[in-house]
Amino acid sequence: EPAPPPDLIVRFHVLMRADGFDPGPQLAKLAQEVREETGAMVELEGLGSESLMAAPAPAIMVGPATTGREEFRESVALVIVGLRTLEQAFRSHCYSQGLGCCGPNFTVSLEGAGGGLVDDLIVGLRGATTPAPSAQLPARPSTGGGGDGGASDGRQ
């Protein structure tokens, strides 16, 4: 199986900010799980000595590393599933605190050549639009937390 283009990076911009909600620990866990499961390069931006909340645009980045095309696609899909779960926790937090949580709650951007490799997975995630319900995501083993996905534009 040919490798994905070496300069292809999929960057998910995490827009979940509210008093009392820090997505940093969940994002770190998600990145580690996806790295272990797929072998893809999955890194966090904006997670340093300070809270992820301090970053202007916290992001989780997926790159090909040494994986094949299918593993890379799987890593992108797993990040989307994990972000959907985190999104549900964020919405629950906002609701319980009486805060509005209009979306989008995360968006995506592509860097480098070969974006067509994941276009069907990220349809609707670019900018502030709703993901297409027809995107095929692989089943992910339960890691607890639940969540049924949903639109990332803040609609319930």
PDB file of C-alpha atoms in Angstrom:
ATOM      1  CA  GLU A   1       0.000   0.000   0.000  1.00  0.00           C
ATOM      2  CA  PRO A   2       1.503   3.373  -0.948  1.00  0.00           C
ATOM      3  CA  ALA A   3       2.125   5.890   1.805  1.00  0.00           C
ATOM      4  CA  PRO A   4       0.171   9.141   1.968  1.00  0.00           C
ATOM      5  CA  PRO A   5       1.998  12.251   0.756  1.00  0.00           C
ATOM      6  CA  PRO A   6       4.679  13.033   3.364  1.00  0.00           C
ATOM      7  CA  ASP A   7       3.702  16.698   3.608  1.00  0.00           C
ATOM      8  CA  LEU A   8      -0.032  16.089   4.179  1.00  0.00           C
ATOM      9  CA  ILE A   9      -1.170  17.410   7.551  1.00  0.00           C
ATOM     10  CA  VAL A  10      -4.761  17.437   8.802  1.00  0.00           C
ATOM     11  CA  ARG A  11      -5.182  19.997  11.569  1.00  0.00           C
ATOM     12  CA  PHE A  12      -8.306  20.024  13.738  1.00  0.00           C
ATOM     13  CA  HIS A  13      -8.876  23.396  15.404  1.00  0.00           C
ATOM     14  CA  VAL A  14     -10.537  22.881  18.784  1.00  0.00           C
ATOM     15  CA  LEU A  15     -12.929  25.711  19.602  1.00  0.00           C
ATOM     16  CA  MET A  16     -14.302  24.373  22.887  1.00  0.00           C
ATOM     17  CA  ARG A  17     -13.717  27.105  25.451  1.00  0.00           C
ATOM     18  CA  ALA A  18     -15.754  27.773  28.545  1.00  0.00           C
ATOM     19  CA  ASP A  19     -15.069  28.567  32.181  1.00  0.00           C
ATOM     20  CA  GLY A  20     -14.389  25.313  34.022  1.00  0.00           C
ATOM     21  CA  PHE A  21     -13.847  23.234  30.863  1.00  0.00           C
ATOM     22  CA  ASP A  22     -10.304  22.317  29.826  1.00  0.00           C
ATOM     23  CA  PRO A  23     -10.139  19.986  26.799  1.00  0.00           C
ATOM     24  CA  GLY A  24      -6.377  19.493  27.267  1.00  0.00           C
ATOM     25  CA  PRO A  25      -6.388  16.186  29.186  1.00  0.00           C
ATOM     26  CA  GLN A  26      -8.969  14.599  26.866  1.00  0.00           C
ATOM     27  CA  LEU A  27      -7.085  15.789  23.773  1.00  0.00           C
ATOM     28  CA  ALA A  28      -3.808  14.395  25.112  1.00  0.00           C
ATOM     29  CA  LYS A  29      -5.473  11.036  25.764  1.00  0.00           C
ATOM     30  CA  LEU A  30      -7.058  11.028  22.291  1.00  0.00           C
ATOM     31  CA  ALA A  31      -3.727  11.805  20.608  1.00  0.00           C
ATOM     32  CA  GLN A  32      -1.996   8.990  22.507  1.00  0.00           C
ATOM     33  CA  GLU A  33      -4.742   6.455  21.705  1.00  0.00           C
ATOM     34  CA  VAL A  34      -4.718   7.267  17.980  1.00  0.00           C
ATOM     35  CA  ARG A  35      -0.892   7.133  17.833  1.00  0.00           C
ATOM     36  CA  GLU A  36      -0.887   3.720  19.497  1.00  0.00           C
ATOM     37  CA  GLU A  37      -3.691   2.317  17.365  1.00  0.00           C
ATOM     38  CA  THR A  38      -2.614   3.548  13.926  1.00  0.00           C
ATOM     39  CA  GLY A  39       1.051   4.537  14.109  1.00  0.00           C
ATOM     40  CA  ALA A  40       0.252   7.948  12.621  1.00  0.00           C
ATOM     41  CA  MET A  41       1.881  11.125  13.837  1.00  0.00           C
ATOM     42  CA  VAL A  42      -0.668  12.791  16.097  1.00  0.00           C
ATOM     43  CA  GLU A  43       0.466  15.902  17.936  1.00  0.00           C
ATOM     44  CA  LEU A  44      -1.143  18.621  20.005  1.00  0.00           C
ATOM     45  CA  GLU A  45      -0.457  22.291  19.440  1.00  0.00           C
ATOM     46  CA  GLY A  46      -0.970  24.720  22.263  1.00  0.00           C
ATOM     47  CA  LEU A  47      -0.478  22.174  25.039  1.00  0.00           C
ATOM     48  CA  GLY A  48       2.583  23.181  26.980  1.00  0.00           C
ATOM     49  CA  SER A  49       3.344  24.226  30.491  1.00  0.00           C
ATOM     50  CA  GLU A  50       0.164  26.287  30.493  1.00  0.00           C
ATOM     51  CA  SER A  51      -3.391  25.120  29.907  1.00  0.00           C
ATOM     52  CA  LEU A  52      -4.516  24.388  26.372  1.00  0.00           C
ATOM     53  CA  MET A  53      -7.081  27.118  26.989  1.00  0.00           C
ATOM     54  CA  ALA A  54      -4.282  29.713  26.777  1.00  0.00           C
ATOM     55  CA  ALA A  55      -3.486  28.856  23.147  1.00  0.00           C
ATOM     56  CA  PRO A  56      -5.042  31.163  20.544  1.00  0.00           C
ATOM     57  CA  ALA A  57      -6.149  28.187  18.420  1.00  0.00           C
ATOM     58  CA  PRO A  58      -5.569  24.861  20.167  1.00  0.00           C
ATOM     59  CA  ALA A  59      -5.292  22.089  17.630  1.00  0.00           C
ATOM     60  CA  ILE A  60      -4.751  18.378  17.211  1.00  0.00           C
ATOM     61  CA  MET A  61      -2.634  17.609  14.157  1.00  0.00           C
ATOM     62  CA  VAL A  62      -2.488  14.325  12.204  1.00  0.00           C
ATOM     63  CA  GLY A  63       0.385  13.550   9.845  1.00  0.00           C
ATOM     64  CA  PRO A  64       1.293  10.367   7.998  1.00  0.00           C
ATOM     65  CA  ALA A  65       4.566   9.405   9.772  1.00  0.00           C
ATOM     66  CA  THR A  66       5.277   5.870   8.511  1.00  0.00           C
ATOM     67  CA  THR A  67       1.703   4.705   8.052  1.00  0.00           C
ATOM     68  CA  GLY A  68       0.024   3.580   4.879  1.00  0.00           C
ATOM     69  CA  ARG A  69      -2.930   5.359   3.314  1.00  0.00           C
ATOM     70  CA  GLU A  70      -5.593   3.350   5.137  1.00  0.00           C
ATOM     71  CA  GLU A  71      -3.923   3.799   8.523  1.00  0.00           C
ATOM     72  CA  PHE A  72      -3.705   7.528   7.880  1.00  0.00           C
ATOM     73  CA  ARG A  73      -7.399   7.665   6.946  1.00  0.00           C
ATOM     74  CA  GLU A  74      -8.234   5.639  10.047  1.00  0.00           C
ATOM     75  CA  SER A  75      -6.251   8.029  12.250  1.00  0.00           C
ATOM     76  CA  VAL A  76      -8.163  11.028  10.859  1.00  0.00           C
ATOM     77  CA  ALA A  77     -11.483   9.218  11.369  1.00  0.00           C
ATOM     78  CA  LEU A  78     -10.567   8.267  14.957  1.00  0.00           C
ATOM     79  CA  VAL A  79      -9.693  11.864  15.776  1.00  0.00           C
ATOM     80  CA  ILE A  80     -13.087  12.961  14.413  1.00  0.00           C
ATOM     81  CA  VAL A  81     -14.868  10.366  16.555  1.00  0.00           C
ATOM     82  CA  GLY A  82     -12.869  11.436  19.622  1.00  0.00           C
ATOM     83  CA  LEU A  83     -13.596  15.108  19.000  1.00  0.00           C
ATOM     84  CA  ARG A  84     -17.315  14.319  18.676  1.00  0.00           C
ATOM     85  CA  THR A  85     -17.200  12.647  22.106  1.00  0.00           C
ATOM     86  CA  LEU A  86     -15.339  15.623  23.565  1.00  0.00           C
ATOM     87  CA  GLU A  87     -17.854  17.931  21.902  1.00  0.00           C
ATOM     88  CA  GLN A  88     -20.698  16.184  23.720  1.00  0.00           C
ATOM     89  CA  ALA A  89     -18.888  16.612  27.057  1.00  0.00           C
ATOM     90  CA  PHE A  90     -18.355  20.291  26.225  1.00  0.00           C
ATOM     91  CA  ARG A  91     -22.013  20.824  25.397  1.00  0.00           C
ATOM     92  CA  SER A  92     -23.084  19.050  28.593  1.00  0.00           C
ATOM     93  CA  HIS A  93     -20.742  21.268  30.608  1.00  0.00           C
ATOM     94  CA  CYS A  94     -22.047  24.426  28.938  1.00  0.00           C
ATOM     95  CA  TYR A  95     -25.648  23.366  29.471  1.00  0.00           C
ATOM     96  CA  SER A  96     -25.054  22.553  33.150  1.00  0.00           C
ATOM     97  CA  GLN A  97     -23.429  25.979  33.663  1.00  0.00           C
ATOM     98  CA  GLY A  98     -26.113  27.872  31.755  1.00  0.00           C
ATOM     99  CA  LEU A  99     -23.618  28.867  29.053  1.00  0.00           C
ATOM    100  CA  GLY A 100     -24.312  29.063  25.349  1.00  0.00           C
ATOM    101  CA  CYS A 101     -22.105  26.847  23.210  1.00  0.00           C
ATOM    102  CA  CYS A 102     -22.823  27.885  19.670  1.00  0.00           C
ATOM    103  CA  GLY A 103     -20.511  26.305  17.169  1.00  0.00           C
ATOM    104  CA  PRO A 104     -18.664  25.193  15.394  1.00  0.00           C
ATOM    105  CA  ASN A 105     -16.910  23.376  18.224  1.00  0.00           C
ATOM    106  CA  PHE A 106     -14.073  22.218  15.956  1.00  0.00           C
ATOM    107  CA  THR A 107     -13.016  22.777  12.367  1.00  0.00           C
ATOM    108  CA  VAL A 108     -10.358  21.296  10.097  1.00  0.00           C
ATOM    109  CA  SER A 109      -7.737  22.527   7.679  1.00  0.00           C
ATOM    110  CA  LEU A 110      -5.426  20.660   5.307  1.00  0.00           C
ATOM    111  CA  GLU A 111      -1.804  21.425   4.570  1.00  0.00           C
ATOM    112  CA  GLY A 112       0.299  19.895   1.808  1.00  0.00           C
ATOM    113  CA  ALA A 113      -0.600  17.772  -1.185  1.00  0.00           C
ATOM    114  CA  GLY A 114      -3.000  14.848  -1.232  1.00  0.00           C
ATOM    115  CA  GLY A 115      -5.989  16.255   0.601  1.00  0.00           C
ATOM    116  CA  GLY A 116      -8.257  14.123  -1.588  1.00  0.00           C
ATOM    117  CA  LEU A 117      -7.182  11.173   0.541  1.00  0.00           C
ATOM    118  CA  VAL A 118      -9.448  12.316   3.389  1.00  0.00           C
ATOM    119  CA  ASP A 119     -11.972  14.611   1.683  1.00  0.00           C
ATOM    120  CA  ASP A 120     -14.861  12.205   2.257  1.00  0.00           C
ATOM    121  CA  LEU A 121     -14.091  12.131   5.997  1.00  0.00           C
ATOM    122  CA  ILE A 122     -13.900  15.878   6.498  1.00  0.00           C
ATOM    123  CA  VAL A 123     -16.758  17.035   4.285  1.00  0.00           C
ATOM    124  CA  GLY A 124     -18.381  19.922   6.094  1.00  0.00           C
ATOM    125  CA  LEU A 125     -15.697  20.311   8.749  1.00  0.00           C
ATOM    126  CA  ARG A 126     -13.790  22.981   6.854  1.00  0.00           C
ATOM    127  CA  GLY A 127     -14.815  26.363   8.167  1.00  0.00           C
ATOM    128  CA  ALA A 128     -18.025  26.610  10.143  1.00  0.00           C
ATOM    129  CA  THR A 129     -20.313  24.143   8.413  1.00  0.00           C
ATOM    130  CA  THR A 130     -21.959  20.952   9.534  1.00  0.00           C
ATOM    131  CA  PRO A 131     -20.300  17.595   8.790  1.00  0.00           C
ATOM    132  CA  ALA A 132     -22.007  15.431   6.224  1.00  0.00           C
ATOM    133  CA  PRO A 133     -23.855  12.552   7.909  1.00  0.00           C
ATOM    134  CA  SER A 134     -22.807  10.200   5.102  1.00  0.00           C
ATOM    135  CA  ALA A 135     -19.079  10.303   5.953  1.00  0.00           C
ATOM    136  CA  GLN A 136     -17.997   6.757   6.703  1.00  0.00           C
ATOM    137  CA  LEU A 137     -16.108   6.524   9.979  1.00  0.00           C
ATOM    138  CA  PRO A 138     -14.680   3.213  11.170  1.00  0.00           C
ATOM    139  CA  ALA A 139     -16.067   1.718  14.356  1.00  0.00           C
ATOM    140  CA  ARG A 140     -14.001   2.677  17.382  1.00  0.00           C
ATOM    141  CA  PRO A 141     -13.655   0.559  20.490  1.00  0.00           C
ATOM    142  CA  SER A 142     -15.429   2.155  23.420  1.00  0.00           C
ATOM    143  CA  THR A 143     -13.166   4.191  25.678  1.00  0.00           C
ATOM    144  CA  GLY A 144     -15.999   5.286  27.907  1.00  0.00           C
ATOM    145  CA  GLY A 145     -17.690   8.637  27.845  1.00  0.00           C
ATOM    146  CA  GLY A 146     -20.208   7.885  25.121  1.00  0.00           C
ATOM    147  CA  GLY A 147     -21.666  10.506  22.853  1.00  0.00           C
ATOM    148  CA  ASP A 148     -23.536  10.068  19.646  1.00  0.00           C
ATOM    149  CA  GLY A 149     -21.686  12.557  17.496  1.00  0.00           C
ATOM    150  CA  GLY A 150     -23.859  15.318  16.181  1.00  0.00           C
ATOM    151  CA  ALA A 151     -23.264  18.509  14.302  1.00  0.00           C
ATOM    152  CA  SER A 152     -20.236  20.550  15.235  1.00  0.00           C
ATOM    153  CA  ASP A 153     -21.966  23.836  14.597  1.00  0.00           C
ATOM    154  CA  GLY A 154     -23.503  23.976  18.072  1.00  0.00           C
ATOM    155  CA  ARG A 155     -26.929  22.660  17.134  1.00  0.00           C
ATOM    156  CA  GLN A 156     -28.484  20.198  19.560  1.00  0.00           C
TER     157      GLN A 156
END
